[in-house]
Coordinates of C-alpha atoms and ligand atoms in Angstrom, one line a residue:
X5 CA 104.8 172.1 123.3
X6 CA 104.9 174.8 120.7
X7 CA 106.0 178.3 121.4
X8 CA 104.0 181.5 120.8
X9 CA 105.0 185.1 120.8
X10 CA 103.2 188.4 120.1
X11 CA 104.3 192.0 119.8
X12 CA 102.5 195.3 119.7
X13 CA 104.4 198.6 119.8
X14 CA 106.2 201.2 117.7
X15 CA 108.9 198.9 116.3
X16 CA 109.0 196.5 113.4
X17 CA 107.3 193.3 114.7
X18 CA 109.1 190.8 112.4
X19 CA 112.6 190.8 114.0
X20 CA 111.2 190.9 117.5
X21 CA 108.9 187.9 116.8
X22 CA 111.8 185.9 115.2
X23 CA 114.1 186.6 118.1
X24 CA 111.4 185.6 120.5
X25 CA 110.8 182.4 118.6
X26 CA 114.5 181.6 118.6
X27 CA 114.3 181.5 122.4
X28 CA 111.3 179.2 122.2
X29 CA 112.5 176.8 119.6
X30 CA 113.2 174.3 122.4
X31 CA 109.4 174.0 122.7
X32 CA 109.1 172.7 119.2
X33 CA 110.9 173.0 115.9
X34 CA 109.2 171.3 113.0
X35 CA 107.6 174.4 111.5
X36 CA 107.3 178.1 112.2
X37 CA 105.4 181.2 111.1
X38 CA 104.3 184.8 111.7
X39 CA 101.3 186.9 111.0
X40 CA 101.7 190.6 110.9
X41 CA 99.2 193.4 110.4
X42 CA 100.3 195.8 107.8
X43 CA 98.4 198.5 105.9
X44 CA 94.9 197.1 106.3
X45 CA 95.8 193.4 105.8
X46 CA 97.3 190.5 107.8
X47 CA 100.2 189.0 106.0
X48 CA 101.2 185.4 106.9
X49 CA 104.4 183.5 106.2
X50 CA 104.8 180.0 107.6
X51 CA 107.0 177.1 106.6
X52 CA 107.9 173.6 107.5
X53 CA 111.3 173.1 109.0
X54 CA 113.4 175.0 111.5
X55 CA 112.9 178.6 112.2
X56 CA 115.9 179.3 109.9
X57 CA 113.6 178.5 106.9
X58 CA 111.1 181.2 108.0
X59 CA 113.9 183.7 108.6
X60 CA 115.3 183.1 105.1
X61 CA 111.9 183.7 103.6
X62 CA 111.4 186.8 105.6
X63 CA 114.7 188.2 104.5
X64 CA 113.7 187.7 100.9
X65 CA 110.2 189.0 101.4
X66 CA 110.0 191.0 104.6
X67 CA 106.6 191.8 106.2
X68 CA 106.5 195.3 107.6
X69 CA 104.2 196.2 110.5
X70 CA 104.3 196.6 114.2
X71 CA 101.6 194.2 115.4
X72 CA 102.2 190.5 115.0
X73 CA 102.1 187.0 116.4
X74 CA 104.5 184.1 115.8
X75 CA 104.7 180.4 116.4
X76 CA 107.1 177.5 116.5
X77 CA 105.4 174.1 116.3
X78 CA 105.8 170.6 117.6
X79 CA 103.1 168.8 115.6
X80 CA 100.3 167.0 117.3
X81 CA 97.4 167.1 114.8
X82 CA 98.6 166.9 111.2
X83 CA 102.1 166.4 109.9
X84 CA 104.6 169.2 109.9
X85 CA 104.0 171.0 106.7
X86 CA 103.5 174.6 105.5
X87 CA 99.7 174.3 105.6
X88 CA 99.5 172.9 109.1
X89 CA 102.0 175.4 110.4
X90 CA 100.7 178.3 112.5
X91 CA 99.5 181.1 112.4
X92 CA 96.1 180.1 111.1
X93 CA 93.9 182.7 109.4
X94 CA 90.2 182.9 108.5
X95 CA 89.2 182.3 104.9
X96 CA 88.6 186.0 104.4
X97 CA 91.9 186.9 106.2
X98 CA 90.5 189.1 108.9
X99 CA 91.5 187.1 112.0
X100 CA 94.8 185.2 112.6
X101 CA 95.9 183.3 115.6
X102 CA 98.6 181.1 117.1
X103 CA 97.9 178.3 119.6
X104 CA 99.8 176.2 122.0
X105 CA 98.0 173.2 123.4
X106 CA 95.4 170.7 122.3
X107 CA 91.7 171.1 121.6
X108 CA 90.2 167.7 122.7
X109 CA 86.7 168.2 121.3
X110 CA 88.0 169.5 118.0
X111 CA 86.4 166.8 115.9
X112 CA 82.9 167.6 117.2
X113 CA 83.5 171.3 116.7
X114 CA 84.9 170.8 113.2
X115 CA 81.8 168.8 112.1
X116 CA 79.5 171.5 113.5
X117 CA 81.5 174.3 111.9
X118 CA 81.5 172.5 108.5
X119 CA 77.7 172.3 108.8
X120 CA 77.8 176.1 109.4
X121 CA 79.6 176.5 106.1
X122 CA 83.2 176.9 107.3
X123 CA 85.9 175.5 104.9
X124 CA 88.8 173.7 106.5
X125 CA 92.2 173.6 104.8
X126 CA 94.4 171.9 107.4
X127 CA 94.4 168.8 109.6
X128 CA 95.1 170.8 112.8
X129 CA 92.9 171.2 115.8
X130 CA 93.9 174.9 115.8
X131 CA 92.0 175.7 112.6
X132 CA 88.8 175.0 114.6
X133 CA 89.6 177.9 116.9
X134 CA 90.1 180.4 114.1
X135 CA 86.8 179.4 112.6
X136 CA 85.1 179.5 116.0
X137 CA 86.4 183.0 116.7
X138 CA 85.3 184.0 113.2
X139 CA 81.8 182.5 113.8
X140 CA 81.3 184.5 116.9
X141 CA 82.9 187.7 115.6
X142 CA 80.5 190.7 115.6
X143 CA 83.0 193.5 115.7
X144 CA 84.5 192.8 119.1
X145 CA 87.5 190.5 119.2
X146 CA 87.6 190.0 123.0
X147 CA 84.0 188.9 123.0
X148 CA 84.4 186.6 120.0
X149 CA 87.5 184.9 121.6
X150 CA 85.6 184.6 125.0
X151 CA 82.7 182.9 123.3
X152 CA 85.0 180.6 121.3
X153 CA 86.9 179.4 124.3
X154 CA 83.6 178.7 126.0
X155 CA 83.1 176.0 123.4
X156 CA 86.6 174.5 123.6
X157 CA 87.7 171.7 125.8
X158 CA 91.4 171.0 126.3
X159 CA 94.5 173.1 126.8
X160 CA 95.3 176.4 125.0
X161 CA 97.3 179.5 125.0
X162 CA 96.3 181.8 122.2
X163 CA 97.5 185.0 120.6
X164 CA 94.8 186.5 118.3
X165 CA 94.9 189.5 116.0
X166 CA 92.2 191.0 113.7
X167 CA 92.6 193.4 110.8
X168 CA 89.4 195.1 111.9
X169 CA 90.9 195.9 115.3
X170 CA 94.6 196.2 114.5
X171 CA 95.4 198.2 117.7
X172 CA 95.3 195.1 119.9
X173 CA 96.4 191.5 120.6
X174 CA 94.0 189.3 122.5
X175 CA 95.5 186.6 124.4
X176 CA 94.0 183.9 126.7
X177 CA 95.2 180.7 128.3
X178 CA 94.0 177.5 130.0
X179 CA 96.4 174.8 131.0
X180 CA 99.1 176.0 128.6
X181 CA 101.7 178.6 129.7
X182 CA 101.6 182.2 128.8
X183 CA 103.4 185.3 130.0
X184 CA 102.6 188.9 129.2
X185 CA 105.7 191.2 128.9
X186 CA 105.2 194.7 130.1
X187 CA 107.2 197.2 128.0
X188 CA 107.2 201.0 127.5
X189 CA 105.0 201.9 124.6
X190 CA 105.1 198.3 123.6
X191 CA 103.9 195.0 125.0
X192 CA 104.5 191.3 124.4
X193 CA 103.1 187.8 124.9
X194 CA 105.2 184.6 125.0
X195 CA 105.0 181.0 126.1
X196 CA 108.1 181.5 128.2
X197 CA 110.2 184.3 129.8
X198 CA 113.4 183.9 127.7
X199 CA 111.5 185.2 124.7
X200 CA 110.9 188.5 126.5
X201 CA 114.1 189.0 128.4
X202 CA 115.7 191.2 125.8
X203 CA 112.9 193.7 126.1
X204 CA 111.6 193.5 129.6
X205 CA 111.9 191.8 132.9
X206 CA 108.4 192.8 134.1
X207 CA 105.8 190.2 133.4
X208 CA 102.3 189.1 134.3
X209 CA 101.5 185.4 134.6
X210 CA 98.0 184.7 133.4
X211 CA 95.9 182.3 135.5
X212 CA 93.6 179.8 133.9
X213 CA 90.8 181.4 131.9
X214 CA 92.3 184.9 132.1
X215 CA 92.5 187.1 129.1
X216 CA 95.0 189.8 128.4
X217 CA 94.2 192.5 125.9
X218 CA 97.4 194.3 124.8
X219 CA 97.6 197.6 123.1
X220 CA 100.7 199.6 122.5
X221 CA 100.2 201.6 125.7
X222 CA 98.2 199.3 127.9
X223 CA 97.5 195.8 129.1
X224 CA 94.1 195.0 130.4
X225 CA 93.5 191.6 132.1
X226 CA 90.1 190.0 132.6
X227 CA 88.9 186.9 134.5
X228 CA 86.9 184.2 132.8
X229 CA 83.7 186.1 133.3
X230 CA 85.1 189.2 131.6
X231 CA 85.6 191.2 134.9
X232 CA 88.8 193.3 135.1
X233 CA 91.6 191.8 137.2
X234 CA 94.3 193.7 139.1
X235 CA 97.6 191.8 138.8
X236 CA 100.9 192.2 140.5
X237 CA 103.7 192.2 137.9
X238 CA 106.5 189.7 138.5
X239 CA 110.1 190.9 138.1
X240 CA 112.4 188.3 136.5
X241 CA 115.7 188.0 138.4
X242 CA 117.8 186.3 135.7
X243 CA 119.3 188.2 132.8
X244 CA 119.5 187.8 129.1
X245 CA 122.8 185.8 129.3
X246 CA 121.0 183.0 131.2
X247 CA 119.2 182.3 128.0
X248 CA 122.2 182.7 125.7
X249 CA 124.9 180.1 124.8
X250 CA 127.7 182.4 126.1
X251 CA 130.4 181.0 123.9
X252 CA 129.4 177.3 124.3
X253 CA 128.6 175.4 121.1
X254 CA 125.4 174.1 122.6
X255 CA 123.0 175.0 125.4
X256 CA 123.5 171.4 126.7
X257 CA 127.2 171.9 127.2
X258 CA 126.6 175.3 128.8
X259 CA 124.0 173.8 131.2
X260 CA 126.3 170.9 132.1
X261 CA 128.9 173.6 133.1
X262 CA 126.3 175.5 135.1
X263 CA 125.8 172.6 137.4
X264 CA 128.2 173.6 140.1
X265 CA 126.5 177.0 140.4
X266 CA 123.0 175.5 140.1
X267 CA 123.8 172.9 142.9
X268 CA 125.0 175.7 145.2
X269 CA 122.0 177.9 144.3
X270 CA 119.6 175.1 145.2
X271 CA 121.3 174.1 148.4
X272 CA 122.3 177.3 150.0
X273 CA 118.8 178.9 150.4
X274 CA 117.8 175.7 152.2
X275 CA 120.5 175.9 154.9
X276 CA 120.4 178.3 157.8
X277 CA 123.5 179.9 159.3
X278 CA 124.1 176.8 161.4
X279 CA 124.1 174.7 158.2
X280 CA 120.8 173.0 159.2
X281 CA 118.2 172.3 156.6
X282 CA 115.3 174.8 156.7
X283 CA 112.9 174.5 153.8
X284 CA 110.7 177.5 154.2
X285 CA 108.4 176.4 151.4
X286 CA 107.8 173.1 153.0
X287 CA 107.2 173.6 156.7
X288 CA 106.0 170.3 158.0
X289 CA 106.1 169.8 161.8
X290 CA 107.2 166.6 163.4
X291 CA 103.5 165.8 164.0
X292 CA 102.6 166.5 160.3
X293 CA 105.4 164.1 159.3
X294 CA 104.4 161.4 161.7
X295 CA 100.9 161.4 160.1
X296 CA 102.4 160.6 156.7
X297 CA 102.5 156.9 156.1
X298 CA 103.8 156.9 152.6
X299 CA 105.4 159.2 150.1
X300 CA 104.7 159.0 146.4
X301 CA 107.1 160.5 143.9
X302 CA 105.7 160.9 140.4
X303 CA 107.3 162.4 137.3
X304 CA 108.3 161.7 133.7
X305 CA 111.7 161.0 132.0
X306 CA 114.7 162.6 133.7
X307 CA 112.6 164.0 136.5
X308 CA 111.4 160.5 137.2
X309 CA 115.0 159.3 137.4
X310 CA 115.7 162.1 140.0
X311 CA 112.7 160.7 141.8
X312 CA 114.3 157.3 142.0
X313 CA 117.2 158.9 143.9
X314 CA 114.7 160.7 146.0
X315 CA 113.1 157.4 147.0
X316 CA 116.5 156.0 147.9
X317 CA 117.5 159.1 150.0
X318 CA 114.1 159.4 151.9
X319 CA 114.0 155.7 152.7
X320 CA 117.6 155.7 153.8
X321 CA 117.5 158.9 155.9
X322 CA 113.9 159.2 157.0
X323 CA 112.8 155.5 156.9
X324 CA 109.4 156.5 155.3
X325 CA 108.2 154.1 152.6
X326 CA 108.4 155.7 149.2
X327 CA 106.7 154.6 146.0
X328 CA 107.8 156.1 142.7
X329 CA 105.7 156.1 139.6
X330 CA 105.8 157.3 136.0
X331 CA 103.2 160.1 135.8
X332 CA 101.5 158.6 132.6
X333 CA 101.0 155.3 134.5
X334 CA 100.0 156.7 137.8
X335 CA 96.8 158.4 136.7
X336 CA 95.4 155.3 135.2
X337 CA 96.1 152.7 137.8
X338 CA 93.9 153.9 140.6
X339 CA 96.8 154.1 143.1
X340 CA 96.4 153.9 146.8
X341 CA 96.6 157.5 147.8
X342 CA 94.9 159.2 150.8
X343 CA 95.2 161.9 153.4
X344 CA 98.2 160.2 154.8
X345 CA 100.1 160.3 151.6
X346 CA 102.7 163.0 150.8
X347 CA 102.7 163.3 147.0
X348 CA 105.7 164.8 145.4
X349 CA 105.5 165.8 141.7
X350 CA 108.9 166.5 140.0
X351 CA 109.0 168.6 136.9
X352 CA 111.6 170.9 135.5
X353 CA 109.1 172.8 133.3
X354 CA 106.2 172.5 135.7
X355 CA 103.9 172.0 132.8
X356 CA 104.2 168.4 131.8
X357 CA 100.7 167.2 131.1
X358 CA 101.0 163.7 132.7
X359 CA 102.7 165.1 135.8
X360 CA 100.1 167.7 136.2
X361 CA 97.2 165.2 135.8
X362 CA 98.9 162.9 138.4
X363 CA 99.1 165.8 140.8
X364 CA 95.5 166.6 140.3
X365 CA 94.5 163.0 140.9
X366 CA 96.6 162.8 144.1
X367 CA 94.9 166.0 145.3
X368 CA 91.5 164.6 144.5
X369 CA 92.3 161.6 146.7
X370 CA 93.2 163.9 149.6
X371 CA 97.0 163.7 149.5
X372 CA 99.2 166.6 150.7
X373 CA 101.0 167.7 147.5
X374 CA 104.4 169.2 146.8
X375 CA 106.1 170.2 143.6
X376 CA 109.8 170.2 142.9
X377 CA 110.1 172.4 139.9
X378 CA 112.4 174.9 138.2
X379 CA 109.9 177.2 136.7
X380 CA 108.5 179.9 138.8
X381 CA 104.7 180.3 138.3
X382 CA 104.4 177.1 136.4
X383 CA 101.3 175.0 136.4
X384 CA 102.4 172.4 138.9
X385 CA 103.9 175.2 141.2
X386 CA 100.5 176.8 141.3
X387 CA 98.5 173.7 141.9
X388 CA 100.6 171.9 144.5
X389 CA 100.2 172.7 148.2
X390 CA 103.9 173.4 148.6
X391 CA 106.6 174.3 146.1
X392 CA 110.3 173.6 146.2
X393 CA 112.0 175.6 143.5
X394 CA 115.3 174.3 142.2
X395 CA 117.0 177.5 141.3
X396 CA 118.8 176.0 138.3
X397 CA 118.1 178.9 136.0
X398 CA 116.5 178.4 132.6
X399 CA 117.2 175.0 131.0
X400 CA 117.0 175.4 127.2
X401 CA 118.5 172.3 125.8
X402 CA 115.9 169.6 125.4
X403 CA 118.1 167.1 127.2
X404 CA 117.9 167.8 130.9
X405 CA 121.1 168.1 132.9
X406 CA 121.2 170.8 135.6
X407 CA 117.5 170.3 136.4
X408 CA 118.3 166.7 137.2
X409 CA 121.2 167.4 139.6
X410 CA 119.3 170.1 141.4
X411 CA 116.2 167.9 141.7
X412 CA 118.5 165.4 143.5
X413 CA 119.8 168.1 145.8
X414 CA 116.2 169.0 146.6
X415 CA 115.5 165.4 147.5
X416 CA 118.6 165.2 149.7
X417 CA 117.6 168.3 151.7
X418 CA 114.0 166.9 152.1
X419 CA 115.3 163.5 153.2
X420 CA 117.7 165.0 155.7
X421 CA 115.0 167.3 157.1
X422 CA 112.5 164.4 157.5
X423 CA 115.2 162.2 158.9
X424 CA 116.3 164.7 161.6
X425 CA 112.7 165.6 162.5
X426 CA 111.7 161.9 162.9
X427 CA 114.9 161.0 164.7
X428 CA 115.8 158.3 162.1
X429 CA 119.0 160.0 161.2
X430 CA 121.8 160.5 163.8
X431 CA 122.6 164.2 164.2
X432 CA 126.3 163.5 163.5
X433 CA 125.5 161.7 160.2
X434 CA 123.1 164.6 159.3
X435 CA 125.9 167.2 159.8
X436 CA 128.5 165.0 158.0
X437 CA 126.2 164.7 155.0
X438 CA 125.4 168.4 154.8
X439 CA 129.1 169.2 155.1
X440 CA 129.8 166.9 152.3
X441 CA 127.0 168.3 150.1
X442 CA 128.6 171.7 150.6
X443 CA 131.7 170.5 148.8
X444 CA 129.6 169.4 145.7
X445 CA 130.0 172.8 143.9
X446 CA 133.7 172.3 144.0
X447 CA 133.6 168.6 143.3
X448 CA 131.4 169.0 140.2
X449 CA 133.8 171.8 139.0
X450 CA 136.7 169.4 139.4
X451 CA 134.9 166.7 137.5
X452 CA 134.3 169.0 134.5
X453 CA 138.0 169.4 134.1
X454 CA 138.1 165.8 132.7
X455 CA 135.8 166.5 129.8
X456 CA 138.5 166.1 127.2
X457 CA 139.2 162.6 128.4
X458 CA 135.6 161.8 128.0
X459 CA 135.5 163.3 124.5
X460 CA 138.4 161.0 123.7
X461 CA 136.4 158.0 124.8
X462 CA 133.3 159.3 122.9
X463 CA 135.3 159.7 119.7
X464 CA 136.2 156.0 119.8
X465 CA 132.7 154.8 120.6
X466 CA 130.4 157.1 118.5
X467 CA 129.8 154.4 115.8
X468 CA 128.3 151.9 118.2
X469 CA 124.8 150.8 117.3
X470 CA 123.7 150.0 120.8
X471 CA 124.7 150.5 124.4
X472 CA 123.9 149.1 127.8
X473 CA 124.1 151.0 131.1
X474 CA 124.3 148.8 134.2
X475 CA 124.5 149.5 137.9
X476 CA 123.2 148.3 141.3
X477 CA 121.4 150.1 144.0
X478 CA 121.4 153.8 143.5
X479 CA 123.8 153.4 140.5
X480 CA 120.9 151.6 138.8
X481 CA 118.9 154.8 138.9
X482 CA 121.8 156.8 137.5
X483 CA 122.4 154.2 134.8
X484 CA 118.8 154.9 133.6
X485 CA 119.5 158.6 133.3
X486 CA 122.8 158.0 131.5
X487 CA 121.1 155.7 129.0
X488 CA 118.2 158.2 128.4
X489 CA 120.8 161.0 127.8
X490 CA 122.6 158.9 125.2
X491 CA 119.5 157.7 123.3
X492 CA 117.7 161.0 123.2
X493 CA 120.5 163.0 121.7
X494 CA 122.7 160.5 119.8
X495 CA 119.9 158.2 118.5
X496 CA 121.9 155.2 119.5
X497 CA 119.7 152.4 120.9
X498 CA 120.5 152.3 124.6
X499 CA 119.1 150.3 127.5
X500 CA 119.6 150.5 131.2
X501 CA 119.4 147.4 133.3
X502 CA 120.0 146.6 136.9
X503 CA 123.3 144.7 136.7
X504 CA 121.9 141.7 138.5
X505 CA 119.2 141.3 135.9
X506 CA 121.6 141.0 133.0
X507 CA 121.8 137.2 133.2
X508 CA 118.0 136.9 133.1
X509 CA 117.8 137.7 129.4
X510 CA 119.6 140.9 128.4
X511 CA 123.1 139.4 128.3
X512 CA 122.0 137.6 125.1
X513 CA 122.5 140.9 123.4
X514 CA 126.1 141.4 124.4
X515 CA 128.5 140.7 121.6
X516 CA 131.9 141.7 120.4
X517 CA 132.4 145.5 120.8
X518 CA 129.0 146.2 122.5
X519 CA 129.3 149.3 124.6
X520 CA 128.6 148.7 128.3
X521 CA 128.7 151.6 130.7
X522 CA 129.1 150.2 134.2
X523 CA 128.5 152.3 137.3
X524 CA 130.6 151.0 140.2
X525 CA 130.4 153.8 142.8
X526 CA 128.7 151.8 145.6
X527 CA 131.4 150.3 147.8
X528 CA 129.0 147.8 149.3
X529 CA 128.0 146.5 145.9
X530 CA 131.4 146.8 144.2
X531 CA 132.2 143.1 144.1
X532 CA 128.7 142.3 142.6
X533 CA 129.4 144.9 139.9
X534 CA 132.7 143.4 139.2
X535 CA 131.0 140.0 138.5
X536 CA 128.6 141.7 136.0
X537 CA 131.6 143.4 134.3
X538 CA 133.4 140.1 134.0
X539 CA 130.3 138.5 132.5
X540 CA 129.8 141.1 129.8
X541 CA 133.5 141.3 129.0
X542 CA 133.6 137.5 128.6
X543 CA 131.1 138.1 125.8
X544 CA 133.2 140.7 124.1
X545 CA 131.7 144.0 125.6
X546 CA 133.7 147.2 125.7
X547 CA 133.3 148.4 129.2
X548 CA 133.5 152.0 130.4
X549 CA 133.3 152.1 134.1
X550 CA 132.3 155.0 136.3
X551 CA 134.2 154.7 139.6
X552 CA 135.3 156.7 142.6
X553 CA 138.8 158.0 142.1
X554 CA 141.3 156.0 143.9
X555 CA 139.7 152.8 142.9
X556 CA 142.8 151.1 141.3
X557 CA 141.2 147.8 140.9
X558 CA 138.6 148.9 138.3
X559 CA 141.5 150.1 136.0
X560 CA 142.4 146.4 135.6
X561 CA 138.8 145.2 134.9
X562 CA 137.3 147.8 132.6
X563 CA 138.5 149.0 129.2
X564 CA 138.2 152.6 130.3
X565 CA 137.3 154.4 133.5
X566 CA 135.6 157.7 134.1
X567 CA 136.4 158.7 137.7
X568 CA 134.4 160.8 140.1
X569 CA 135.7 162.5 143.3
X570 CA 135.3 160.3 146.4
X571 CA 132.2 160.9 148.4
X572 CA 129.6 159.0 150.5
X573 CA 127.9 156.2 148.6
X574 CA 124.5 157.9 149.3
X575 CA 125.6 161.0 147.5
X576 CA 127.3 159.7 144.3
X577 CA 124.5 160.3 141.8
X578 CA 125.1 164.0 141.6
X579 CA 128.7 163.3 140.6
X580 CA 128.3 160.1 138.6
X581 CA 125.8 161.5 136.2
X582 CA 128.1 164.2 135.0
X583 CA 130.5 161.9 133.0
X584 CA 127.5 160.2 131.6
X585 CA 126.0 163.6 130.4
X586 CA 129.4 164.4 128.8
X587 CA 129.8 161.0 127.2
X588 CA 126.3 161.3 125.6
X589 CA 127.0 164.9 124.5
X590 CA 130.3 164.1 122.8
X591 CA 129.0 160.9 121.2
X592 CA 126.1 163.0 119.8
X593 CA 128.4 165.7 118.6
X594 CA 130.7 163.1 116.9
X595 CA 127.7 161.7 115.1
X596 CA 126.7 165.1 113.9
X597 CA 123.4 165.2 115.8
X598 CA 121.6 168.4 116.6
X599 CA 122.3 168.1 120.3
X600 CA 120.0 170.9 121.6
X601 CA 117.1 169.9 119.5
X602 CA 116.9 166.2 119.0
X603 CA 114.5 164.8 116.5
X604 CA 110.9 164.2 117.5
X605 CA 111.4 165.8 120.9
X606 CA 110.4 169.0 122.6
X607 CA 111.4 170.5 125.9
X608 CA 108.1 170.6 127.5
X609 CA 105.5 167.9 126.9
X610 CA 102.1 169.5 127.5
X611 CA 100.2 166.8 125.7
X612 CA 99.3 163.4 127.0
Ligands
F6R702 C1 115.1 164.2 129.1 C2 114.1 165.1 129.5 C3 112.7 164.6 129.7 C4 112.0 165.3 130.8 C5 110.6 164.9 130.9 C6 109.8 165.6 132.0 O1 116.4 164.8 129.0 O2 114.3 166.3 129.6 O3 112.7 163.2 129.9 O4 112.7 165.1 132.0 O5 109.9 165.2 129.7 O6 109.9 167.0 131.9 P1 109.6 168.0 133.1 O7 110.7 167.8 134.1 O8 109.6 169.3 132.5 O9 108.3 167.5 133.6

């Protein structure tokens, strides 16, 4: 969490830092600040609240200067207030820095630094770093930063400036993301690529422990021992518009609409010219696959929900047992993992701390590991043995949408491939499913045409205080995702429950007008769902059903129906989640919520 930026060049730093921070606000948005070198001094402005507050202050009291660092915060240590906001600066004002990450041994370091006479003003772990760098500073900023990080345990990406060496920014990372943007007569650092795209598409990804020293004309990179490193620049293929709203009111709505393209972009590179799955990045032979006795899918939040669909698809098509686990639980339960386990980590950002820790734990136990991620060069992509990129493009809204649907596409292709190689899936079925998947770009486009109908439903339901999402089989997994979408952006209490479980307790909560969203897309389980709908309706629930179009019967049973195009039962999740995303979106808008930046959340959760 938290976003950092840095600029050094011939232009005014302040607007460049602010624009960069705007693109990183998804990473945290409870306070923001900048530190800019000007005329022999470092000037700092930092304020509690959204970036807008900082912008307003900078308009009234601009800071000139062409070297600076900026930060947007998601508080971990110390409440969001002006003092705890970054950048942090030494007592004498000669070193300022921004930090993304967590310093785990900060209490010990703080006690020691206090003994050494340093005076602390904030409750943050970051202030320890600034005092440490100051403690080791003897006229060489790189050296001081290197010695400081030698004392630090935890995760960090840092941007550091000093008024004694104003011609440089020193930047270093470990377990927190950092990209260096290569400009002409100007250079940049940022936590993520969108912050740089307006200025450059050429970037360096720093590896753990690496340090970049940026001057106006040059970027020097060093390894953890201070030896120079030659790095290949990476050219970003997406353009600025991918990180802009392009006329949509919110990124979430834009990203919901990008799903048809994202689904095609994830699927097509994995199909050869005979429409057979070929996953270059994941080339397991039949023998390799036969050695696997279990697959474990581990992730958090929405990515975990995609993993539930992955389990279903792999067990169905490839007949390999699959366990799913929430990453934060996996690492503490000493799971049965060994060389025969294929471990799949799913993470949009590729930097979620719990998912990363679970991946490391699985590797330690000898599993073959694979990452399904959207972010090129991300932590999990570097650490897993194989990487499957979902080419969904940048996802900026905190609530995940297109990442989820593309993760599901990834799982279908993996399940089909495994199934064909193992002979557990008939060739005819394999081809039918791929043919059907190829229609999903069109089918999702068609589905989006009905958004006004869903808005109409949302406008009637936005005042509800709680909601229940029910489903059976694969619909149960989609219900969980629908429920998460609603609660995280609308703040309505919402719960997902397997429909058959209702009568074991939860039905006690159903009363007049309670909103129940019932997924009824599984033909085999339809009658069972109907019974559940009747049970909740008998207790006064208002039922919105998600059903395959052409299902006339459901019109009589539910109060309202959101239809999806007909498809095989196994493939419905990609379609059935879209009305749920739209319902959550419109309810949140009707309640006046900040859809893209829900309270208390941040897009990437790099803390445990
Ligand atoms: C919800 C949401 C989160 C993420 C979760 C994992 O809309 O976005 O639940 O899915 O924090 O994030 P990644 O996929 O980046 O590991």
